[in-house]
Amino acid sequence: MLGITALGGYTFLRKAGLSYAGPVQGFDTALPIPPILERNNSGPEAGRYQITVENGENSFFPGYKTSTLGYNGPCLGPTIKVKNGEKVKIKVDNNLSQKTTVHWHGLHVPAKWDGGPRQEIAAGATWSPEFTIDQPAATLWYHPHAMGLTGEQSYRGLAGLFIIEDELSDGLDIPDSYGIDDFPLILQDRRFFDDGRFAYAQNMMDVIHGVMGNYLLVNGTIWPNLDVPKGLVRLRILNGSNSSIYRISFRDSRSFFQIATDGGFQEKPVELKQLVLSAGERAEILVDFGADAPGSANSLLIDQLPGNKFEAMQFRVRSEPGLIFTIPEKLVSIDWLEEKDVSKTRTFRMETMSRGIGMMKRGGQLTINGRNMDLDHINEQVKLGTTETWEIENVSAMMIRLPHSMHLHDVQFQILDRNGRKPPLSERGRKDTVLVPPGESVRIISRFDDYTGIYMYHCHLLEHEDNGMMGQFEVVA
Ligand SMILES: [Cu+2]
């Protein structure tokens, strides 16, 4: 049932109930699984891949059409799946009528192939990055990152997964059959005008708080269902929203096991009943449906913090067991970085100036260390091959308490502490994005190896990023 709600002079589509208890749709669309991007060649030379950024049209509701952006299709993009050590050449054709970029979020690649705002692809142009995968198995992703356009282009549909496998992941006895017992879940919330168009960033509140949607999309679909084997299932979860923080749980409050953070496997599975991911973060989890009755249903609940509650999708347990797996005792060993090896400590103050709200749309009031993003200014210089501690503070003005989500390009870091305390088990591992709640301080440690050049650090709440909460660090020899 669709209703209409008015907000700030605009009218939006609104579902009848906004709580779990409220009426929901029938979960009658099967969850689409993004296809694996096929190589255009075979043999030992570099794998060649094609990505076309294009305009499209999608029907999120029966009878409504939404104009969208997608990679190789109308919405989202194919999953790129490669092995560690593999050399890849990706040809990106920009068929849009505006510039874009393709950023490999979480990948450790040379600065010129990073796909940040310094690597613009003009309308109609082609960009051909090539790099060798040099990092452990992980669920990473790719998305646009052009100056001032990241939020809108992402909102309209541009995002895809980038999965790396390695010998360790191949050797683990866990589900890894893509689309059979190993499922990607790209979570995004969206708001629509009453004619079905995406309602992107219309007022100041949208810039400050991020654009909060009242519909939850899983792999680009509202209220999908997924048939799962009666056994252990692996979910690769991406918070692909623009600015939301999600608390993820199951309708029956069952336990599940987190096995990976942003940048790869954790040392051992972490038992959880709920998991919080901020915009840009990923986690892999194992869920056991082995004791569920065939034909029974469960659902994935998502609380937007603070905001809507979504019954996002339904799992339906098949009668066949699938392959038999158990939760492993141990996953991998992580090379923990140590503070004794740190050669430099830096502080990053993420700040919102309440006095400047009226100016925010022109930029300037969402800052890091008092500065707005400037492509002509290098904020930090980092020496190649060194280890650093970055202390990230969320300085909240009296009236405005906003969360931020700090993302570093180039590296996977580790969280040393949150407000002086060790991070929760769910955050112990390789990370590239970290939630920094209002008033809090997070210390991370990272090594800057292999590549010199200019990379970004920024808030991954995309409306904050687009309004200047970003800076550049240059790795120098
Ligand atoms: Cu932010």
Short mmCIF file of C-alpha atoms and ligand atoms in Angstrom, two decimals:
data_model
loop_
_atom_site.label_atom_id
_atom_site.label_comp_id
_atom_site.label_asym_id
_atom_site.label_seq_id
_atom_site.Cartn_x
_atom_site.Cartn_y
_atom_site.Cartn_z
CA MET A 1 0.00 0.00 0.00
CA LEU A 2 1.50 3.30 -1.03
CA GLY A 3 0.50 6.54 0.59
CA ILE A 4 1.71 10.06 0.12
CA THR A 5 3.49 12.14 2.70
CA ALA A 6 4.46 15.78 2.48
CA LEU A 7 7.77 17.10 3.80
CA GLY A 8 9.45 20.40 3.22
CA GLY A 9 7.17 21.31 0.35
CA TYR A 10 7.77 18.03 -1.46
CA THR A 11 5.57 14.99 -1.51
CA PHE A 12 7.10 11.56 -1.21
CA LEU A 13 5.88 8.02 -1.57
CA ARG A 14 5.34 6.50 1.83
CA LYS A 15 4.54 2.96 2.81
CA ALA A 16 1.56 2.45 5.07
CA GLY A 17 3.47 1.27 8.13
CA LEU A 18 6.90 2.38 9.27
CA SER A 19 7.40 -0.12 12.10
CA TYR A 20 8.07 -3.85 11.95
CA ALA A 21 4.55 -4.44 13.22
CA GLY A 22 2.99 -2.40 10.47
CA PRO A 23 1.70 -3.86 7.25
CA VAL A 24 4.41 -4.99 4.90
CA GLN A 25 4.38 -6.16 1.36
CA GLY A 26 4.32 -9.81 0.53
CA PHE A 27 8.04 -10.28 -0.10
CA ASP A 28 7.04 -11.56 -3.52
CA THR A 29 10.09 -10.56 -5.57
CA ALA A 30 13.09 -12.89 -5.55
CA LEU A 31 16.29 -11.16 -4.40
CA PRO A 32 18.33 -10.31 -7.49
CA ILE A 33 21.94 -11.45 -7.26
CA PRO A 34 24.33 -9.15 -9.15
CA PRO A 35 26.00 -11.23 -11.87
CA ILE A 36 29.72 -11.95 -11.74
CA LEU A 37 31.51 -9.78 -14.31
CA GLU A 38 32.91 -12.07 -16.98
CA ARG A 39 36.48 -11.69 -18.14
CA ASN A 40 36.77 -10.70 -21.78
CA ASN A 41 39.84 -12.88 -22.24
CA SER A 42 41.31 -16.06 -20.85
CA GLY A 43 44.76 -17.32 -20.17
CA PRO A 44 47.54 -16.14 -17.90
CA GLU A 45 47.72 -12.50 -19.03
CA ALA A 46 45.90 -9.71 -17.19
CA GLY A 47 42.15 -10.22 -16.92
CA ARG A 48 40.31 -7.70 -19.09
CA TYR A 49 37.02 -6.36 -17.83
CA GLN A 50 34.50 -3.86 -19.23
CA ILE A 51 32.40 -1.47 -17.18
CA THR A 52 30.00 0.96 -18.83
CA VAL A 53 28.48 3.72 -16.72
CA GLU A 54 25.04 4.35 -18.14
CA ASN A 55 21.59 5.84 -17.69
CA GLY A 56 18.73 3.46 -17.09
CA GLU A 57 15.21 3.05 -15.87
CA ASN A 58 13.95 0.76 -13.14
CA SER A 59 10.59 -0.12 -11.63
CA PHE A 60 10.89 -0.18 -7.84
CA PHE A 61 7.09 -0.18 -7.43
CA PRO A 62 4.56 -1.69 -9.83
CA GLY A 63 3.32 1.05 -12.11
CA TYR A 64 6.12 3.52 -11.30
CA LYS A 65 9.25 4.19 -13.33
CA THR A 66 12.42 5.64 -11.81
CA SER A 67 15.29 6.94 -13.90
CA THR A 68 18.51 5.44 -12.60
CA LEU A 69 22.24 5.09 -13.17
CA GLY A 70 24.02 1.76 -13.36
CA TYR A 71 27.15 -0.11 -14.32
CA ASN A 72 26.44 -2.43 -17.28
CA GLY A 73 22.71 -2.17 -16.58
CA PRO A 74 19.99 0.06 -15.15
CA CYS A 75 20.87 -0.26 -11.46
CA LEU A 76 23.92 -1.20 -9.34
CA GLY A 77 26.62 -3.18 -11.13
CA PRO A 78 28.10 -6.62 -11.65
CA THR A 79 30.25 -8.21 -8.96
CA ILE A 80 33.93 -8.22 -9.83
CA LYS A 81 35.50 -11.39 -8.40
CA VAL A 82 39.26 -11.86 -8.59
CA LYS A 83 42.11 -13.74 -6.95
CA ASN A 84 44.87 -12.14 -4.93
CA GLY A 85 47.88 -11.75 -7.23
CA GLU A 86 45.72 -11.42 -10.34
CA LYS A 87 46.47 -8.59 -12.74
CA VAL A 88 43.38 -6.76 -13.97
CA LYS A 89 42.75 -4.23 -16.73
CA ILE A 90 39.37 -2.57 -16.48
CA LYS A 91 38.02 -0.41 -19.30
CA VAL A 92 35.51 2.08 -17.94
CA ASP A 93 33.32 3.87 -20.49
CA ASN A 94 31.38 6.85 -19.16
CA ASN A 95 28.18 7.06 -21.17
CA LEU A 96 26.66 9.67 -18.84
CA SER A 97 26.24 13.30 -19.83
CA GLN A 98 28.33 14.36 -16.82
CA LYS A 99 31.70 13.45 -15.32
CA THR A 100 32.09 10.53 -12.96
CA THR A 101 34.86 8.42 -11.43
CA VAL A 102 35.08 4.79 -10.33
CA HIS A 103 36.70 4.41 -6.91
CA TRP A 104 37.81 0.94 -5.79
CA HIS A 105 36.77 1.21 -2.15
CA GLY A 106 39.09 -0.81 0.09
CA LEU A 107 41.54 -1.75 -2.66
CA HIS A 108 45.24 -1.04 -2.26
CA VAL A 109 46.17 0.29 -5.72
CA PRO A 110 48.47 2.99 -7.16
CA ALA A 111 47.11 6.51 -6.57
CA LYS A 112 46.54 7.17 -10.27
CA TRP A 113 44.17 4.17 -10.46
CA ASP A 114 42.36 4.88 -7.17
CA GLY A 115 39.36 6.47 -8.87
CA GLY A 116 39.03 9.35 -6.44
CA PRO A 117 38.15 12.93 -7.42
CA ARG A 118 41.56 13.39 -9.08
CA GLN A 119 40.73 10.72 -11.68
CA GLU A 120 37.71 12.26 -13.39
CA ILE A 121 36.21 10.53 -16.39
CA ALA A 122 34.59 13.22 -18.53
CA ALA A 123 31.21 12.63 -20.15
CA GLY A 124 31.74 10.24 -23.06
CA ALA A 125 35.33 9.48 -22.06
CA THR A 126 37.09 6.21 -21.24
CA TRP A 127 39.39 5.42 -18.30
CA SER A 128 41.52 2.28 -18.27
CA PRO A 129 43.01 1.45 -14.88
CA GLU A 130 45.24 -1.58 -14.50
CA PHE A 131 46.63 -2.95 -11.28
CA THR A 132 47.68 -6.15 -9.57
CA ILE A 133 45.58 -7.35 -6.66
CA ASP A 134 47.85 -7.40 -3.63
CA GLN A 135 45.79 -7.98 -0.50
CA PRO A 136 43.94 -10.77 1.31
CA ALA A 137 40.46 -12.09 0.55
CA ALA A 138 37.78 -9.48 1.26
CA THR A 139 34.44 -8.03 0.23
CA LEU A 140 35.20 -4.59 -1.20
CA TRP A 141 33.17 -2.39 -3.53
CA TYR A 142 33.28 0.26 -6.23
CA HIS A 143 31.32 3.49 -6.55
CA PRO A 144 31.53 7.01 -8.04
CA HIS A 145 33.65 9.69 -6.35
CA ALA A 146 33.60 12.82 -8.54
CA MET A 147 33.82 16.13 -6.65
CA GLY A 148 30.37 17.20 -5.50
CA LEU A 149 28.59 14.39 -7.35
CA THR A 150 29.30 11.32 -5.22
CA GLY A 151 26.06 11.47 -3.25
CA GLU A 152 23.70 11.98 -6.16
CA GLN A 153 25.34 9.47 -8.52
CA SER A 154 25.46 6.84 -5.79
CA TYR A 155 21.85 7.53 -4.84
CA ARG A 156 20.73 7.02 -8.41
CA GLY A 157 22.21 3.53 -8.51
CA LEU A 158 25.98 3.42 -8.98
CA ALA A 159 27.55 0.77 -6.73
CA GLY A 160 28.98 -2.71 -7.20
CA LEU A 161 30.88 -5.33 -5.20
CA PHE A 162 34.54 -6.26 -5.64
CA ILE A 163 35.35 -9.64 -4.10
CA ILE A 164 38.90 -10.87 -3.61
CA GLU A 165 39.68 -14.50 -2.88
CA ASP A 166 42.99 -16.05 -1.91
CA GLU A 167 44.49 -19.38 -0.88
CA LEU A 168 43.39 -18.92 2.72
CA SER A 169 39.78 -18.22 1.77
CA ASP A 170 39.82 -21.19 -0.63
CA GLY A 171 41.07 -23.37 2.22
CA LEU A 172 38.41 -22.35 4.73
CA ASP A 173 35.51 -24.75 5.08
CA ILE A 174 32.79 -22.10 4.78
CA PRO A 175 30.07 -21.46 2.16
CA ASP A 176 31.57 -19.90 -0.97
CA SER A 177 29.19 -20.78 -3.82
CA TYR A 178 28.14 -17.34 -5.02
CA GLY A 179 24.36 -17.02 -5.23
CA ILE A 180 23.81 -20.50 -3.75
CA ASP A 181 25.04 -20.37 -0.17
CA ASP A 182 27.16 -17.18 -0.38
CA PHE A 183 24.99 -14.12 -0.99
CA PRO A 184 25.81 -10.43 -1.45
CA LEU A 185 23.41 -8.03 0.29
CA ILE A 186 23.76 -4.40 -0.78
CA LEU A 187 21.65 -2.38 1.68
CA GLN A 188 20.47 1.11 0.72
CA ASP A 189 17.58 3.31 1.79
CA ARG A 190 15.81 5.56 -0.66
CA ARG A 191 13.09 8.21 -0.78
CA PHE A 192 10.90 8.69 -3.83
CA PHE A 193 8.77 11.54 -5.16
CA ASP A 194 5.13 10.70 -5.68
CA ASP A 195 5.76 10.20 -9.40
CA GLY A 196 8.38 7.52 -8.66
CA ARG A 197 11.53 9.63 -9.16
CA PHE A 198 14.32 9.41 -6.61
CA ALA A 199 14.03 12.35 -4.21
CA TYR A 200 17.65 13.30 -3.70
CA ALA A 201 18.96 16.12 -1.41
CA GLN A 202 16.30 18.76 -1.45
CA ASN A 203 16.86 20.80 1.68
CA MET A 204 19.38 21.79 4.32
CA MET A 205 18.37 18.96 6.64
CA ASP A 206 19.28 16.49 3.91
CA VAL A 207 22.76 17.96 3.74
CA ILE A 208 23.24 17.95 7.51
CA HIS A 209 21.77 14.56 8.35
CA GLY A 210 22.22 12.88 4.99
CA VAL A 211 19.34 11.88 2.77
CA MET A 212 17.30 9.45 4.86
CA GLY A 213 15.06 7.14 2.86
CA ASN A 214 11.84 5.49 3.99
CA TYR A 215 12.26 2.46 1.71
CA LEU A 216 14.98 -0.13 2.12
CA LEU A 217 16.49 -1.65 -0.99
CA VAL A 218 18.38 -4.94 -0.93
CA ASN A 219 20.35 -5.41 -4.14
CA GLY A 220 18.17 -2.69 -5.65
CA THR A 221 14.84 -4.32 -4.72
CA ILE A 222 12.25 -3.45 -2.08
CA TRP A 223 11.05 -6.30 0.16
CA PRO A 224 12.70 -9.22 -1.67
CA ASN A 225 12.70 -12.85 -0.62
CA LEU A 226 15.60 -15.29 -0.73
CA ASP A 227 15.47 -19.09 -0.70
CA VAL A 228 18.29 -20.40 1.46
CA PRO A 229 19.57 -23.95 1.99
CA LYS A 230 18.72 -25.63 5.29
CA GLY A 231 22.20 -25.11 6.67
CA LEU A 232 24.93 -22.54 7.01
CA VAL A 233 24.64 -19.44 4.80
CA ARG A 234 27.20 -16.70 4.23
CA LEU A 235 26.02 -13.11 3.77
CA ARG A 236 28.36 -10.41 2.46
CA ILE A 237 26.71 -7.23 3.73
CA LEU A 238 27.47 -3.75 2.40
CA ASN A 239 25.95 -0.64 3.93
CA GLY A 240 25.69 1.06 0.54
CA SER A 241 23.47 3.85 1.80
CA ASN A 242 24.41 7.47 1.35
CA SER A 243 24.43 8.46 5.00
CA SER A 244 22.62 5.91 7.15
CA ILE A 245 23.86 3.87 10.05
CA TYR A 246 22.18 0.46 10.13
CA ARG A 247 21.69 -1.90 13.06
CA ILE A 248 21.17 -5.31 11.51
CA SER A 249 19.44 -8.25 13.21
CA PHE A 250 17.05 -11.15 12.54
CA ARG A 251 13.35 -11.17 13.30
CA ASP A 252 13.71 -14.03 15.78
CA SER A 253 16.77 -12.39 17.40
CA ARG A 254 18.92 -15.39 16.52
CA SER A 255 22.67 -15.33 16.90
CA PHE A 256 24.91 -15.16 13.87
CA PHE A 257 28.66 -15.15 13.41
CA GLN A 258 30.65 -12.29 11.93
CA ILE A 259 33.68 -13.60 10.04
CA ALA A 260 34.98 -10.53 8.19
CA THR A 261 35.34 -6.79 8.60
CA ASP A 262 35.80 -4.30 5.72
CA GLY A 263 39.16 -5.60 4.57
CA GLY A 264 38.96 -9.34 5.13
CA PHE A 265 38.59 -12.22 7.56
CA GLN A 266 38.81 -11.79 11.32
CA GLU A 267 40.92 -14.13 13.41
CA LYS A 268 37.91 -16.10 14.59
CA PRO A 269 34.12 -15.85 14.23
CA VAL A 270 32.38 -13.34 16.51
CA GLU A 271 28.96 -14.35 17.81
CA LEU A 272 26.46 -11.49 17.62
CA LYS A 273 22.75 -10.82 17.76
CA GLN A 274 23.04 -7.44 16.09
CA LEU A 275 25.62 -5.67 14.01
CA VAL A 276 26.04 -1.95 13.34
CA LEU A 277 27.42 -0.78 10.00
CA SER A 278 27.81 2.85 9.00
CA ALA A 279 27.73 4.05 5.40
CA GLY A 280 30.51 2.38 3.41
CA GLU A 281 31.29 -0.41 5.90
CA ARG A 282 31.02 -4.12 5.12
CA ALA A 283 30.80 -7.31 7.14
CA GLU A 284 30.53 -10.97 6.26
CA ILE A 285 28.38 -13.14 8.51
CA LEU A 286 27.46 -16.82 8.77
CA VAL A 287 23.85 -17.62 9.64
CA ASP A 288 22.73 -21.14 10.49
CA PHE A 289 19.35 -22.15 9.08
CA GLY A 290 20.06 -25.84 9.77
CA ALA A 291 17.60 -26.13 12.65
CA ASP A 292 14.81 -24.23 10.83
CA ALA A 293 11.78 -26.12 9.57
CA PRO A 294 11.64 -26.43 5.78
CA GLY A 295 9.34 -23.75 4.43
CA SER A 296 9.75 -21.51 7.46
CA ALA A 297 10.54 -17.83 7.06
CA ASN A 298 12.71 -15.34 8.88
CA SER A 299 13.51 -11.76 8.07
CA LEU A 300 16.35 -9.31 8.20
CA LEU A 301 15.54 -6.29 10.36
CA ILE A 302 17.30 -3.00 9.84
CA ASP A 303 17.09 -0.07 12.22
CA GLN A 304 18.27 3.19 10.76
CA LEU A 305 20.00 4.94 13.69
CA PRO A 306 18.10 7.10 14.37
CA GLY A 307 15.22 6.68 11.98
CA ASN A 308 13.05 4.08 10.32
CA LYS A 309 12.73 0.41 11.14
CA PHE A 310 12.71 -1.83 8.12
CA GLU A 311 11.73 -5.44 7.69
CA ALA A 312 14.14 -5.50 4.80
CA MET A 313 13.88 -8.96 3.29
CA GLN A 314 12.66 -12.46 3.96
CA PHE A 315 14.63 -15.69 4.09
CA ARG A 316 12.76 -18.88 3.16
CA VAL A 317 14.32 -22.15 4.21
CA ARG A 318 14.38 -24.88 1.59
CA SER A 319 14.03 -28.54 2.45
CA GLU A 320 17.42 -29.47 0.95
CA PRO A 321 20.31 -29.09 3.36
CA GLY A 322 22.92 -27.94 0.88
CA LEU A 323 26.54 -28.68 1.71
CA ILE A 324 27.29 -29.32 5.37
CA PHE A 325 29.44 -26.74 7.14
CA THR A 326 30.13 -25.92 10.75
CA ILE A 327 31.25 -22.60 12.22
CA PRO A 328 35.07 -22.69 12.10
CA GLU A 329 37.03 -22.26 15.33
CA LYS A 330 39.67 -20.13 13.65
CA LEU A 331 39.81 -18.17 10.40
CA VAL A 332 43.11 -16.40 9.68
CA SER A 333 46.02 -14.74 11.45
CA ILE A 334 46.15 -10.96 11.32
CA ASP A 335 49.41 -9.03 11.41
CA TRP A 336 48.50 -6.59 14.16
CA LEU A 337 50.28 -3.27 13.85
CA GLU A 338 52.00 -2.08 17.00
CA GLU A 339 52.20 1.37 18.53
CA LYS A 340 55.92 0.97 19.16
CA ASP A 341 56.41 1.12 15.38
CA VAL A 342 54.52 4.40 14.95
CA SER A 343 56.65 7.22 13.58
CA LYS A 344 53.96 9.90 13.48
CA THR A 345 50.65 10.67 15.16
CA ARG A 346 48.08 12.94 13.54
CA THR A 347 44.78 14.34 14.75
CA PHE A 348 41.72 14.81 12.57
CA ARG A 349 38.87 16.91 13.98
CA MET A 350 35.63 16.33 12.10
CA GLU A 351 33.51 19.36 12.87
CA THR A 352 30.13 20.86 12.08
CA MET A 353 29.82 24.60 12.61
CA SER A 354 26.33 25.43 13.86
CA ARG A 355 26.75 29.14 13.14
CA GLY A 356 27.23 28.41 9.48
CA ILE A 357 24.26 26.21 8.72
CA GLY A 358 22.75 28.71 6.34
CA MET A 359 25.95 28.61 4.32
CA MET A 360 26.33 24.88 4.26
CA LYS A 361 24.96 24.35 0.82
CA ARG A 362 27.81 26.48 -0.50
CA GLY A 363 30.20 24.31 1.47
CA GLY A 364 32.48 25.45 4.22
CA GLN A 365 30.82 24.34 7.40
CA LEU A 366 31.55 20.64 7.39
CA THR A 367 35.27 20.55 8.04
CA ILE A 368 38.22 18.37 8.99
CA ASN A 369 40.82 20.26 11.04
CA GLY A 370 38.97 23.47 10.22
CA ARG A 371 39.34 23.07 6.47
CA ASN A 372 37.00 22.31 3.63
CA MET A 373 38.10 20.03 0.79
CA ASP A 374 40.31 21.75 -1.78
CA LEU A 375 41.73 19.71 -4.66
CA ASP A 376 44.65 22.16 -4.89
CA HIS A 377 45.69 21.64 -1.27
CA ILE A 378 47.55 18.62 0.13
CA ASN A 379 46.53 18.37 3.77
CA GLU A 380 48.99 15.74 4.98
CA GLN A 381 52.25 14.22 3.80
CA VAL A 382 52.96 10.65 4.86
CA LYS A 383 56.31 8.94 4.42
CA LEU A 384 56.22 5.74 2.38
CA GLY A 385 56.82 2.60 4.41
CA THR A 386 55.97 4.10 7.78
CA THR A 387 53.34 3.33 10.40
CA GLU A 388 51.13 6.11 11.76
CA THR A 389 48.42 6.61 14.33
CA TRP A 390 45.49 8.79 13.31
CA GLU A 391 43.28 10.11 16.07
CA ILE A 392 39.88 10.95 14.66
CA GLU A 393 37.65 13.18 16.77
CA ASN A 394 34.03 14.00 16.13
CA VAL A 395 33.73 17.52 17.49
CA SER A 396 30.04 18.26 17.79
CA ALA A 397 28.73 21.75 18.11
CA MET A 398 26.19 22.39 20.86
CA MET A 399 23.15 22.20 18.62
CA ILE A 400 24.28 19.66 16.07
CA ARG A 401 25.39 16.18 16.99
CA LEU A 402 26.13 14.28 13.81
CA PRO A 403 27.81 10.93 13.37
CA HIS A 404 30.63 10.69 10.88
CA SER A 405 32.16 7.70 9.14
CA MET A 406 35.84 8.14 8.34
CA HIS A 407 37.18 6.38 5.24
CA LEU A 408 40.83 6.23 4.17
CA HIS A 409 41.80 5.38 0.63
CA ASP A 410 44.90 3.26 -0.14
CA VAL A 411 45.12 1.39 3.17
CA GLN A 412 43.41 -1.03 5.50
CA PHE A 413 43.86 0.18 9.07
CA GLN A 414 43.20 -1.29 12.51
CA ILE A 415 41.28 0.35 15.33
CA LEU A 416 43.42 0.83 18.45
CA ASP A 417 40.71 2.20 20.68
CA ARG A 418 37.43 4.07 20.97
CA ASN A 419 37.44 6.74 23.67
CA GLY A 420 40.42 4.97 25.19
CA ARG A 421 38.82 1.52 25.22
CA LYS A 422 39.57 -1.43 22.98
CA PRO A 423 37.06 -1.65 20.12
CA PRO A 424 34.31 -4.27 20.23
CA LEU A 425 35.14 -7.68 18.74
CA SER A 426 33.08 -6.85 15.66
CA GLU A 427 35.57 -4.10 14.77
CA ARG A 428 38.78 -6.07 15.31
CA GLY A 429 40.26 -6.70 11.93
CA ARG A 430 41.18 -4.93 8.72
CA LYS A 431 39.14 -1.76 8.33
CA ASP A 432 38.90 1.06 5.79
CA THR A 433 35.87 2.88 7.19
CA VAL A 434 35.05 3.60 10.82
CA LEU A 435 32.03 5.09 12.55
CA VAL A 436 32.85 8.05 14.78
CA PRO A 437 29.75 8.97 16.83
CA PRO A 438 29.23 12.55 18.09
CA GLY A 439 31.66 13.56 20.80
CA GLU A 440 33.72 10.40 20.40
CA SER A 441 37.32 9.81 19.48
CA VAL A 442 38.75 6.81 17.63
CA ARG A 443 42.44 5.98 17.23
CA ILE A 444 43.49 3.95 14.22
CA ILE A 445 46.86 2.60 13.17
CA SER A 446 48.01 2.03 9.60
CA ARG A 447 51.04 1.32 7.45
CA PHE A 448 51.51 3.22 4.21
CA ASP A 449 53.33 0.84 1.88
CA ASP A 450 54.07 0.27 -1.80
CA TYR A 451 52.63 3.33 -3.54
CA THR A 452 53.40 7.02 -3.49
CA GLY A 453 50.86 9.61 -4.63
CA ILE A 454 47.78 11.47 -3.48
CA TYR A 455 44.86 9.72 -1.79
CA MET A 456 41.69 10.89 -0.04
CA TYR A 457 40.39 10.62 3.50
CA HIS A 458 36.81 11.70 4.09
CA CYS A 459 33.51 11.24 5.81
CA HIS A 460 31.61 8.44 4.04
CA LEU A 461 28.29 10.10 4.77
CA LEU A 462 28.17 11.18 1.16
CA GLU A 463 26.29 14.43 1.77
CA HIS A 464 29.06 15.42 4.20
CA GLU A 465 31.76 14.39 1.73
CA ASP A 466 30.16 16.34 -1.11
CA ASN A 467 29.99 19.40 1.13
CA GLY A 468 33.67 19.38 1.88
CA MET A 469 34.35 16.92 4.71
CA MET A 470 37.34 15.49 2.87
CA GLY A 471 41.08 15.97 2.65
CA GLN A 472 44.10 14.65 0.76
CA PHE A 473 47.18 12.83 2.01
CA GLU A 474 50.22 12.39 -0.17
CA VAL A 475 52.45 9.38 0.33
CA VAL A 476 56.01 10.49 -0.43
CA ALA A 477 59.20 8.47 -0.84
CU CU B 1 30.13 13.09 8.23
#
